[in-house]
Structure formats: structure tokens, C-alpha cells
CSV table of C-alpha atoms and ligand atoms in Angstrom, one decimal:
chain,number,residue,atom,x,y,z
A,1,MET,CA,0.0,0.0,0.0
A,2,THR,CA,1.3,3.5,-0.8
A,3,PHE,CA,2.1,5.6,2.2
A,4,ARG,CA,2.3,9.3,1.5
A,5,PHE,CA,1.6,12.6,3.1
A,6,THR,CA,1.2,16.1,1.8
A,7,THR,CA,0.3,19.5,3.2
A,8,ALA,CA,-1.5,22.6,1.9
A,9,GLY,CA,-1.8,26.1,3.3
A,10,GLU,CA,-0.2,29.5,3.5
A,11,SER,CA,1.1,31.2,6.7
A,12,HIS,CA,-1.6,33.9,6.8
A,13,GLY,CA,-4.2,32.1,4.6
A,14,ARG,CA,-7.4,30.5,5.9
A,15,GLY,CA,-5.7,27.4,7.4
A,16,LEU,CA,-3.5,24.4,6.9
A,17,VAL,CA,-4.4,20.9,5.8
A,18,GLY,CA,-2.5,17.7,6.2
A,19,ILE,CA,-3.4,14.5,4.3
A,20,LEU,CA,-1.9,11.1,5.3
A,21,GLU,CA,-2.6,8.1,3.1
A,22,GLY,CA,-1.8,4.5,3.8
A,23,MET,CA,-2.5,4.2,7.5
A,24,PRO,CA,-4.0,0.8,8.4
A,25,ALA,CA,-7.6,0.6,9.7
A,26,GLY,CA,-8.2,0.2,13.4
A,27,LEU,CA,-5.5,2.5,14.8
A,28,PRO,CA,-6.9,4.3,17.9
A,29,VAL,CA,-6.4,8.0,17.4
A,30,SER,CA,-7.5,11.2,19.2
A,31,ALA,CA,-7.5,14.9,18.5
A,32,GLU,CA,-6.1,15.4,22.1
A,33,ARG,CA,-3.0,13.4,21.2
A,34,VAL,CA,-2.4,15.3,18.0
A,35,ASN,CA,-3.2,18.7,19.6
A,36,ALA,CA,-0.6,17.9,22.4
A,37,GLU,CA,2.1,17.7,19.7
A,38,LEU,CA,0.9,20.9,18.0
A,39,LYS,CA,1.1,22.6,21.4
A,40,ARG,CA,4.7,21.4,21.9
A,41,ARG,CA,5.5,22.9,18.5
A,42,MET,CA,4.2,26.3,19.4
A,43,GLY,CA,6.4,26.6,22.4
A,44,GLY,CA,10.0,27.6,23.0
A,45,TYR,CA,11.7,30.7,24.3
A,46,GLY,CA,12.4,33.0,21.4
A,47,ARG,CA,9.2,32.7,19.5
A,48,GLY,CA,7.5,35.9,18.2
A,49,ALA,CA,4.0,37.4,18.8
A,50,ARG,CA,2.3,35.1,16.2
A,51,MET,CA,2.3,32.2,18.7
A,52,LYS,CA,0.2,34.3,21.1
A,53,ILE,CA,-2.4,34.7,18.4
A,54,GLU,CA,-2.6,31.1,17.3
A,55,SER,CA,-4.0,28.2,19.3
A,56,ASP,CA,-3.4,25.3,16.9
A,57,GLN,CA,-6.0,22.5,17.1
A,58,ILE,CA,-7.0,20.0,14.4
A,59,GLU,CA,-10.4,19.2,13.0
A,60,TRP,CA,-10.7,15.7,11.5
A,61,LEU,CA,-12.0,16.1,8.0
A,62,ALA,CA,-11.7,12.4,6.9
A,63,GLY,CA,-10.4,9.0,7.6
A,64,VAL,CA,-11.4,8.6,11.2
A,65,ARG,CA,-14.6,7.3,12.8
A,66,ALA,CA,-15.4,6.5,16.4
A,67,GLY,CA,-11.8,7.1,17.5
A,68,GLU,CA,-10.2,4.7,15.0
A,69,THR,CA,-8.7,5.1,11.5
A,70,LEU,CA,-10.7,3.6,8.6
A,71,GLY,CA,-7.8,2.8,6.3
A,72,SER,CA,-8.9,5.7,4.0
A,73,PRO,CA,-6.9,8.9,3.6
A,74,ILE,CA,-6.8,10.9,6.8
A,75,ALA,CA,-7.3,14.7,6.4
A,76,MET,CA,-6.8,17.2,9.2
A,77,LEU,CA,-7.5,20.9,9.2
A,78,VAL,CA,-6.0,23.7,11.4
A,79,TRP,CA,-7.5,27.1,11.1
A,80,ASN,CA,-5.2,30.2,11.1
A,81,ARG,CA,-6.6,32.6,13.7
A,82,ASP,CA,-4.4,35.4,12.2
A,83,TRP,CA,-6.4,35.1,9.0
A,84,GLU,CA,-8.8,37.5,10.4
A,85,HIS,CA,-6.1,40.3,10.2
A,86,TRP,CA,-5.0,39.2,6.7
A,87,GLN,CA,-8.2,38.6,4.9
A,88,ASP,CA,-7.9,41.4,2.4
A,89,VAL,CA,-4.2,40.7,1.8
A,90,MET,CA,-4.6,36.9,1.4
A,91,ALA,CA,-8.1,36.7,-0.2
A,92,PRO,CA,-8.3,34.3,-3.1
A,93,GLU,CA,-10.7,36.5,-5.0
A,94,ALA,CA,-9.4,39.0,-7.5
A,95,ASP,CA,-11.8,41.8,-6.4
A,96,VAL,CA,-11.4,42.5,-2.7
A,97,ALA,CA,-13.2,45.8,-2.2
A,98,ASP,CA,-10.9,48.0,0.0
A,99,ARG,CA,-7.5,47.3,-1.3
A,100,GLY,CA,-7.3,49.7,-4.3
A,101,ALA,CA,-5.2,48.9,-7.3
A,102,GLU,CA,-2.6,46.8,-5.4
A,103,ARG,CA,-2.8,44.6,-2.4
A,104,ARG,CA,-1.4,45.9,0.8
A,105,ARG,CA,1.8,44.4,2.3
A,106,GLN,CA,3.6,43.6,-0.9
A,107,VAL,CA,7.1,42.3,-0.5
A,108,THR,CA,9.6,43.6,-3.1
A,109,ARG,CA,12.8,43.7,-1.0
A,110,PRO,CA,13.8,40.0,-0.8
A,111,ARG,CA,15.4,38.8,2.4
A,112,PRO,CA,18.8,37.1,2.0
A,113,GLY,CA,18.5,33.5,3.1
A,114,HIS,CA,14.7,33.3,2.5
A,115,ALA,CA,12.9,31.8,-0.5
A,116,ASP,CA,11.8,35.3,-1.6
A,117,LEU,CA,14.3,36.0,-4.4
A,118,ALA,CA,14.7,32.6,-6.1
A,119,GLY,CA,11.0,31.9,-5.7
A,120,SER,CA,9.9,35.3,-7.2
A,121,LEU,CA,12.1,34.7,-10.3
A,122,LYS,CA,11.2,31.0,-10.7
A,123,TYR,CA,7.5,31.5,-10.3
A,124,ASP,CA,7.5,34.9,-12.1
A,125,ARG,CA,5.7,36.7,-9.2
A,126,GLN,CA,6.0,40.5,-8.7
A,127,ASP,CA,5.0,40.2,-5.0
A,128,ALA,CA,7.4,37.9,-3.0
A,129,ARG,CA,4.5,37.4,-0.6
A,130,ASP,CA,3.2,34.8,-3.2
A,131,ILE,CA,6.4,32.9,-2.3
A,132,LEU,CA,7.0,33.6,1.4
A,133,GLU,CA,3.5,32.7,2.5
A,134,ARG,CA,4.1,29.1,1.5
A,135,ALA,CA,7.8,29.0,2.4
A,136,SER,CA,6.9,30.0,5.9
A,137,ALA,CA,7.6,27.5,8.7
A,138,ARG,CA,3.9,27.8,9.6
A,139,GLU,CA,3.4,24.9,7.1
A,140,THR,CA,5.1,22.6,9.7
A,141,VAL,CA,1.9,22.6,11.7
A,142,ALA,CA,0.4,20.2,9.2
A,143,ARG,CA,3.6,18.1,9.2
A,144,VAL,CA,3.4,17.8,13.0
A,145,ALA,CA,-0.3,16.8,12.8
A,146,CYS,CA,0.5,14.0,10.3
A,147,GLY,CA,3.6,13.0,12.3
A,148,ALA,CA,1.5,12.8,15.5
A,149,VAL,CA,-0.8,10.1,13.9
A,150,CYS,CA,2.4,8.3,12.8
A,151,LYS,CA,3.7,8.4,16.4
A,152,LEU,CA,0.4,6.8,17.5
A,153,LEU,CA,1.1,4.0,15.0
A,154,LEU,CA,4.7,3.6,16.2
A,155,GLU,CA,3.6,3.5,19.8
A,156,GLN,CA,1.7,0.3,19.0
A,157,PHE,CA,5.0,-1.3,18.3
A,158,GLY,CA,6.9,0.2,21.2
A,159,ILE,CA,8.7,2.8,19.1
A,160,GLU,CA,9.1,6.2,20.9
A,161,ILE,CA,10.6,9.4,19.5
A,162,GLY,CA,12.0,12.3,21.5
A,163,SER,CA,14.3,15.2,21.1
A,164,HIS,CA,16.3,17.9,22.9
A,165,VAL,CA,18.3,21.0,22.1
A,166,ALA,CA,22.0,20.3,22.0
A,167,GLU,CA,23.2,23.7,20.9
A,168,LEU,CA,21.6,27.2,20.5
A,169,GLY,CA,23.2,30.5,19.5
A,170,GLY,CA,26.7,28.9,19.8
A,171,VAL,CA,26.0,27.6,23.4
A,172,ALA,CA,26.6,23.8,23.6
A,173,ALA,CA,24.8,21.8,26.3
A,174,LYS,CA,26.7,19.2,28.3
A,175,TYR,CA,25.8,15.7,27.0
A,176,LEU,CA,23.8,13.7,29.4
A,177,SER,CA,24.5,9.9,29.2
A,178,PRO,CA,22.2,8.1,29.6
A,179,LEU,CA,19.5,10.5,28.4
A,180,PRO,CA,16.5,10.9,30.8
A,181,SER,CA,13.5,8.7,30.2
A,182,PRO,CA,11.0,9.8,28.9
A,183,LEU,CA,13.2,12.2,27.0
A,184,ASN,CA,10.4,14.6,26.0
A,185,GLU,CA,9.1,15.0,29.5
A,186,ALA,CA,12.5,16.3,30.6
A,187,ALA,CA,13.1,18.4,27.5
A,188,ASP,CA,9.7,20.0,27.5
A,189,ALA,CA,10.2,21.2,31.1
A,190,SER,CA,12.9,23.6,29.8
A,191,PRO,CA,11.8,26.8,27.9
A,192,VAL,CA,14.5,26.0,25.3
A,193,ARG,CA,14.1,22.2,25.5
A,194,CYS,CA,17.6,21.8,26.8
A,195,LEU,CA,18.6,19.3,29.4
A,196,ASP,CA,21.6,21.2,30.9
A,197,PRO,CA,20.4,24.1,33.2
A,198,ASP,CA,23.6,26.1,32.9
A,199,ALA,CA,23.5,26.0,29.1
A,200,GLU,CA,19.8,26.8,29.2
A,201,ARG,CA,20.5,30.0,31.2
A,202,GLU,CA,23.1,31.1,28.7
A,203,MET,CA,20.9,30.2,25.7
A,204,ILE,CA,18.1,32.4,27.1
A,205,ALA,CA,20.6,35.3,27.6
A,206,ARG,CA,21.8,35.0,24.0
A,207,ILE,CA,18.2,35.0,22.7
A,208,ASP,CA,17.5,38.2,24.7
A,209,ALA,CA,20.7,39.8,23.3
A,210,ALA,CA,19.9,38.8,19.8
A,211,LYS,CA,16.4,40.1,20.1
A,212,ALA,CA,17.7,43.5,21.4
A,213,ALA,CA,20.1,43.6,18.4
A,214,GLY,CA,17.4,42.8,15.9
A,215,ASP,CA,19.2,39.5,15.1
A,216,THR,CA,18.3,35.8,15.0
A,217,LEU,CA,19.9,32.5,16.2
A,218,GLY,CA,20.3,28.9,15.0
A,219,GLY,CA,21.2,25.7,16.7
A,220,VAL,CA,21.3,21.9,16.8
A,221,VAL,CA,18.7,19.5,18.0
A,222,GLU,CA,19.2,15.8,18.7
A,223,VAL,CA,16.4,13.4,17.9
A,224,VAL,CA,16.3,9.9,19.4
A,225,ALA,CA,14.0,7.0,18.3
A,226,LEU,CA,13.9,4.0,20.7
A,227,GLY,CA,12.5,0.6,19.9
A,228,ALA,CA,12.7,0.4,16.1
A,229,PRO,CA,13.2,-3.3,15.1
A,230,VAL,CA,16.2,-4.4,13.1
A,231,GLY,CA,15.7,-4.2,9.3
A,232,LEU,CA,13.6,-1.1,8.5
A,233,GLY,CA,14.8,0.4,5.2
A,234,SER,CA,17.0,-1.6,2.8
A,235,HIS,CA,20.5,-1.8,1.4
A,236,VAL,CA,19.3,-2.9,-2.1
A,237,SER,CA,18.5,0.4,-3.8
A,238,TRP,CA,19.6,4.0,-3.1
A,239,ASP,CA,16.1,5.3,-2.5
A,240,ARG,CA,15.2,2.6,0.1
A,241,LYS,CA,18.2,3.4,2.4
A,242,LEU,CA,16.7,4.6,5.7
A,243,ASP,CA,19.6,6.9,6.5
A,244,GLY,CA,19.1,8.7,3.2
A,245,ARG,CA,15.4,8.9,3.7
A,246,LEU,CA,15.8,10.3,7.2
A,247,ALA,CA,18.3,12.9,6.0
A,248,GLN,CA,16.0,14.0,3.2
A,249,ALA,CA,13.0,14.3,5.5
A,250,LEU,CA,14.9,16.3,8.0
A,251,MET,CA,16.7,18.6,5.5
A,252,SER,CA,13.2,19.5,4.1
A,253,ILE,CA,12.4,21.3,7.4
A,254,PRO,CA,12.7,25.1,6.8
A,255,ALA,CA,16.1,26.5,7.7
A,256,VAL,CA,17.7,23.1,8.3
A,257,LYS,CA,21.2,23.0,6.8
A,258,GLY,CA,22.7,19.7,8.1
A,259,VAL,CA,21.9,16.3,9.4
A,260,GLU,CA,24.2,13.8,11.2
A,261,LEU,CA,23.6,10.2,12.1
A,262,GLY,CA,25.5,8.8,15.1
A,263,LEU,CA,29.0,10.1,15.1
A,264,GLY,CA,28.2,11.9,11.8
A,265,PHE,CA,31.2,14.0,10.5
A,266,GLU,CA,33.3,12.9,13.5
A,267,ALA,CA,33.4,9.4,12.0
A,268,ALA,CA,35.4,10.8,9.1
A,269,ARG,CA,38.2,11.9,11.5
A,270,ARG,CA,38.6,8.6,13.4
A,271,LYS,CA,40.1,5.2,12.6
A,272,GLY,CA,37.8,2.3,11.7
A,273,SER,CA,38.5,0.6,15.0
A,274,GLU,CA,37.2,3.7,16.8
A,275,VAL,CA,34.1,4.0,14.7
A,276,HIS,CA,32.4,0.6,14.2
A,277,ASP,CA,30.2,-1.0,16.9
A,278,GLU,CA,31.4,-4.4,17.9
A,279,ILE,CA,28.9,-7.3,17.9
A,280,LEU,CA,28.5,-9.1,21.2
A,281,PRO,CA,26.9,-12.5,22.1
A,282,GLY,CA,23.2,-12.2,21.7
A,283,LEU,CA,23.9,-9.9,18.8
A,284,ALA,CA,24.0,-6.9,21.1
A,285,ARG,CA,26.3,-4.0,20.3
A,286,ALA,CA,29.1,-2.7,22.6
A,287,THR,CA,28.4,0.9,21.4
A,288,ASN,CA,26.0,2.8,19.1
A,289,ARG,CA,28.4,5.1,17.2
A,290,ALA,CA,26.5,4.3,14.0
A,291,GLY,CA,23.4,5.9,15.4
A,292,GLY,CA,21.1,3.0,14.7
A,293,THR,CA,21.6,2.2,11.0
A,294,GLU,CA,24.0,0.0,9.0
A,295,GLY,CA,23.7,-0.5,5.2
A,296,GLY,CA,20.7,1.8,5.1
A,297,MET,CA,18.8,-0.5,7.6
A,298,THR,CA,18.0,-0.1,11.3
A,299,THR,CA,20.2,-2.2,13.5
A,300,GLY,CA,17.8,-2.4,16.4
A,301,GLU,CA,19.8,0.1,18.4
A,302,PRO,CA,18.4,3.6,19.1
A,303,LEU,CA,18.3,6.0,16.1
A,304,VAL,CA,20.3,9.1,17.0
A,305,LEU,CA,20.2,12.1,14.6
A,306,ARG,CA,21.4,15.6,15.0
A,307,VAL,CA,19.8,18.4,13.0
A,308,ALA,CA,21.4,21.8,12.4
A,309,MET,CA,19.2,24.9,11.8
A,310,LYS,CA,20.5,28.2,10.5
A,311,PRO,CA,19.3,31.5,12.1
A,312,ILE,CA,15.9,32.6,10.8
A,313,SER,CA,16.4,34.9,7.7
A,314,THR,CA,13.9,37.6,8.8
A,315,LEU,CA,16.1,40.2,10.6
A,316,MET,CA,14.7,43.2,12.4
A,317,SER,CA,18.1,44.9,11.7
A,318,PRO,CA,17.9,43.9,8.0
A,319,LEU,CA,20.7,43.0,5.6
A,320,LYS,CA,21.3,44.6,2.2
A,321,THR,CA,19.2,43.7,-0.7
A,322,VAL,CA,17.8,45.1,-4.0
A,323,ASP,CA,14.3,46.4,-4.5
A,324,LEU,CA,12.9,44.3,-7.3
A,325,LYS,CA,10.5,47.1,-8.4
A,326,THR,CA,13.2,49.8,-8.8
A,327,GLY,CA,16.5,47.8,-9.0
A,328,ALA,CA,17.9,50.2,-6.3
A,329,PRO,CA,19.9,49.0,-3.3
A,330,ALA,CA,17.6,48.7,-0.3
A,331,GLN,CA,17.3,47.1,3.1
A,332,ALA,CA,15.6,43.7,3.2
A,333,GLN,CA,11.9,43.6,4.3
A,334,SER,CA,11.3,43.1,8.0
A,335,GLU,CA,8.2,41.3,9.1
A,336,ARG,CA,7.2,40.1,12.5
A,337,SER,CA,9.0,36.9,13.1
A,338,ASP,CA,10.8,34.7,15.7
A,339,VAL,CA,14.3,35.3,17.2
A,340,THR,CA,14.8,31.5,17.1
A,341,ALA,CA,12.7,28.5,16.4
A,342,VAL,CA,15.2,25.8,17.4
A,343,PRO,CA,13.2,24.4,20.3
A,344,ALA,CA,10.1,24.1,17.9
A,345,MET,CA,12.3,22.5,15.2
A,346,GLY,CA,13.0,19.6,17.5
A,347,VAL,CA,9.3,18.8,17.6
A,348,ILE,CA,9.0,19.1,13.8
A,349,ALA,CA,12.1,16.9,13.4
A,350,GLU,CA,10.4,14.2,15.6
A,351,ALA,CA,7.4,14.4,13.3
A,352,MET,CA,9.5,13.9,10.2
A,353,VAL,CA,11.3,11.0,11.8
A,354,ALA,CA,7.9,9.5,12.8
A,355,LEU,CA,6.7,9.9,9.2
A,356,VAL,CA,9.8,8.1,7.7
A,357,LEU,CA,9.7,5.3,10.3
A,358,ALA,CA,5.9,4.7,9.9
A,359,GLN,CA,6.4,4.5,6.1
A,360,ALA,CA,9.3,2.1,6.5
A,361,LEU,CA,7.4,0.0,9.1
A,362,LEU,CA,4.3,-0.3,6.8
A,363,GLU,CA,6.5,-1.0,3.8
A,364,LYS,CA,8.0,-4.1,5.6
A,365,PHE,CA,4.9,-5.2,7.6
A,366,GLY,CA,2.1,-3.5,5.7
A,367,GLY,CA,-1.5,-4.7,6.0
A,368,ASP,CA,-4.9,-3.1,5.6
A,369,ALA,CA,-5.7,-3.4,9.4
A,370,LEU,CA,-3.6,-2.8,12.5
A,371,SER,CA,-4.2,-6.4,13.5
A,372,GLU,CA,-2.6,-7.6,10.3
A,373,VAL,CA,0.4,-5.4,10.8
A,374,LYS,CA,0.8,-6.7,14.3
A,375,ARG,CA,0.7,-10.3,13.1
A,376,ASN,CA,3.4,-9.5,10.5
A,377,VAL,CA,5.6,-7.8,13.1
A,378,ALA,CA,5.2,-10.7,15.6
A,379,GLY,CA,6.1,-13.3,12.9
A,380,TYR,CA,9.2,-11.4,11.8
A,381,MET,CA,10.4,-10.9,15.4
A,382,ALA,CA,10.0,-14.6,16.0
A,383,GLN,CA,12.1,-15.2,12.9
A,384,VAL,CA,14.8,-12.8,14.1
A,385,ARG,CA,14.9,-14.5,17.5
A,386,ALA,CA,15.3,-17.9,15.9
A,387,ARG,CA,18.3,-16.6,14.0
A,388,THR,CA,20.0,-15.4,17.3
A,389,PRO,CA,22.9,-17.9,17.8
A,390,LYS,CA,22.2,-20.7,20.3
A,391,GLY,CA,23.5,-20.3,23.8
A,392,ALA,CA,23.6,-16.5,23.5
A,393,ALA,CA,22.3,-14.1,26.0
A,394,SER,CA,19.1,-12.6,24.6
B,1,EPS,C1,7.5,32.7,10.0
B,1,EPS,C2,7.3,33.9,10.6
B,1,EPS,C3,6.5,34.1,11.8
B,1,EPS,C4,6.5,32.8,12.6
B,1,EPS,C5,6.1,31.7,11.7
B,1,EPS,C6,7.1,31.4,10.6
B,1,EPS,O1,5.1,34.3,11.5
B,1,EPS,P1,4.5,35.7,11.3
B,1,EPS,O2,5.1,36.2,10.1
B,1,EPS,O3,3.0,35.5,11.2
B,1,EPS,O4,4.8,36.5,12.6
B,1,EPS,O5,5.8,32.9,13.8
B,1,EPS,O6,5.8,30.5,12.3
B,1,EPS,C7,4.5,30.2,12.6
B,1,EPS,C8,3.5,31.0,12.3
B,1,EPS,C9,4.4,28.9,13.1
B,1,EPS,O7,3.2,28.5,13.3
B,1,EPS,O8,5.4,28.2,13.3
B,1,EPS,C10,8.3,32.6,8.7
B,1,EPS,O9,8.4,33.5,8.0
B,1,EPS,O10,8.7,31.4,8.4
């Protein structure tokens, strides 16, 4: 069965829609669980005034009845409350009465680092708002809603995904080993989703300083998925490799510039004997430097990914640009925005990992009903156990 998802919606348009296809029938779902993820995404110190306006909640449009999925496409809608203030600017109709010859709030001074310039040229638009409204990270609301349904599926198989902020504005958190469990309970208790209180204090100070200077900050989030069985993804073809699929999904998050798995770039600096994870009796691993995949397949160890986000490109102290209407040098457009969205990006990254893992799980064990998927997983796990060498610790 094809598993796919897509989103529609502009930042200040009427609302956002997420469509998820290929979920088996019989999966218990609830708006409360999805909304809890949306609420986590809205948080984080350094967000702008927009998050005080919105109160993101889904409405089920299709695919769910009596608290369970039907196996049909699932559609979810989140209204933009801010639409009220943008109706004339964003109206789909050509003839909105009070706007005169041109729509208000046109953007002709593209922001370096945003989609404004390349998008305006590519799509042949005079007003870069036609580009930035869709390039906005507001779209990730619909991703998180779809990811939340995937998390509910993964939960049925003991797979749990969490994240924490490892670095923000150049401040690195001390690494906690082992990580707290449940990870998200600990991370969500921090306003920057950081597990190190000293680093948290310094990150908040840097966000305040950046805000005062009209600047923005990036950072690094670590995402951890526990409980994935060995063998999701495949070595046989480039587009089935799970590490590649995870990297693509995470790189598609607005402002994300890099993804590492396990040791990541550090592996390139070490000798082989200091990189690879030795195999112990019972087929356990001495270490997990690989970060949970080998040959494009899960190893059964935790998946550990790090995701780097650049600073948001809307600066209140703007950079140089060119006005596309006149060709004259200008200052880039400033719009209300966030100082940093790194804590929220962690929640979005969890959703993207959930989408990739759900797809890979259903690819391998797919069935029309949850009961069928469960039988397939149980049969496979019995096969894996039977392959574990005799006399080994299990
Ligand atoms: C964003 C700009 C800000 C952010 C927005 C992403 O919105 P606004 O221009 O309305 O102030 O708050 O993020 C969200 C609305 C969200 O829900 O995450 C941008 O330009 O990408």
C-alpha cells in the first residue's frame, strides 16, 4: 500500500491541511494526542508574537470514525486565527473591495536567506508574498499533525521518538548519558528544551541579546528514536536506504542545513577501530556510534540524529538587498518573526522521523488493518529471535 503525506496552506491564509494516506484501519487516534504535539511545536523561548495569536488544534475532516482510523486517507485541518487580520491581503478573490489597485503588504525587497528572491524569479511573481507565505515555517503545523498520527502507530510497536536542544546560538549543552526517560518529559520542562540548566540560562541570555540587536539565532537538535526493530529500510536500492530517507525528510524542514547520524562528521576523523560497533553475544552492540543504521537498515539500536538549523532569515536589523520594483539598493523587508525556532524545530524533526519510520514499518509489515500489521511484526520478530545464535544471552 502506498504511504504518503502532503500539506497545503499559507502562513496567513485560511488554514492548513495535512493529508496522510496508507495508515492501516483500526488504529486508535484522538484529537487530544495530535493537539498535544501541536502545542509542543508552538512553544520555545524566542518565538514571536504570532504564537500568542494562534492556538493550533485539528479538526478531523476524513479517515477517522469512532476514535479509529478507517484505512482511508486521513485529512486534518488547522485554522489560522491570524487570517482575520490578513483577509484582504490573502483573499483568493481578485476583487477585494478595499485594497485599491494593489494589495497591501507587498514584499519587493527580498530577504537574503529566505525563498523570496529565487521563488519570485522562478514562479514569475511581482510580489514575493506569493512565495514567502508558503515558504513560511507555519506549514510545519500540518507536518506535525501527520507526524502525530504516525507516532500513535509507532507507539503500538513500542517505538518512541523524542528530542532535545543540544546547541543554541553557539552555546553547547553538556551531554547527558544516559539520556533521561521519557526524554520529552525532561526536555519539554525547559523553555529552550535543553537538558543542561547552565546551558539553558546562557541560551536564554543569548536569545535576549539577539532580540535586542534585531538579530536571530540557529542551533542543533538531537532526535532519538527508541524501539525500532532491526531491518527497517534496505541496502538494495539508493532510495530505500533509511539513513538517506531520514536525511531528506529532516533537510526538508525550513532552515535546516545539516543532518548527522550517530558520530556523523566525527566518524570521518577517526580510525575504523574507533568508529564501528562491535557485535557481542546475543547480537547486542558494545556501542552505538553508527546511530542506529548500517547499510541503510535499522540495527535495532536507538536511532540518534542531529539536525542543524540556520538562524531565521527575517532580521529586524535587515541585511542589504535590492528592491525588485526599482532595482535600487535597499534594506531587506522586516516582518514580525521569531528570534529563534530551534526548540520548535525539535518537535518538527520528531514528526519527520515518525513519518519516515511509519512509512518504513508499513513497507515491511504493511497490512490493511492494524491487527494484520501486528501479526506480521510478531512473525518477523520470531524469525529474528530464531536466528540469534544458540547459547547467546538474549
Ligand atoms: C515565520 C514567521 C512568523 C513565525 C512563523 C514562521 O510568523 P508571522 O510572520 O505570522 O509572525 O511565527 O511561524 C509560525 C506561524 C508557526 O506556526 O510556526 C516565517 O516567516 O517562516
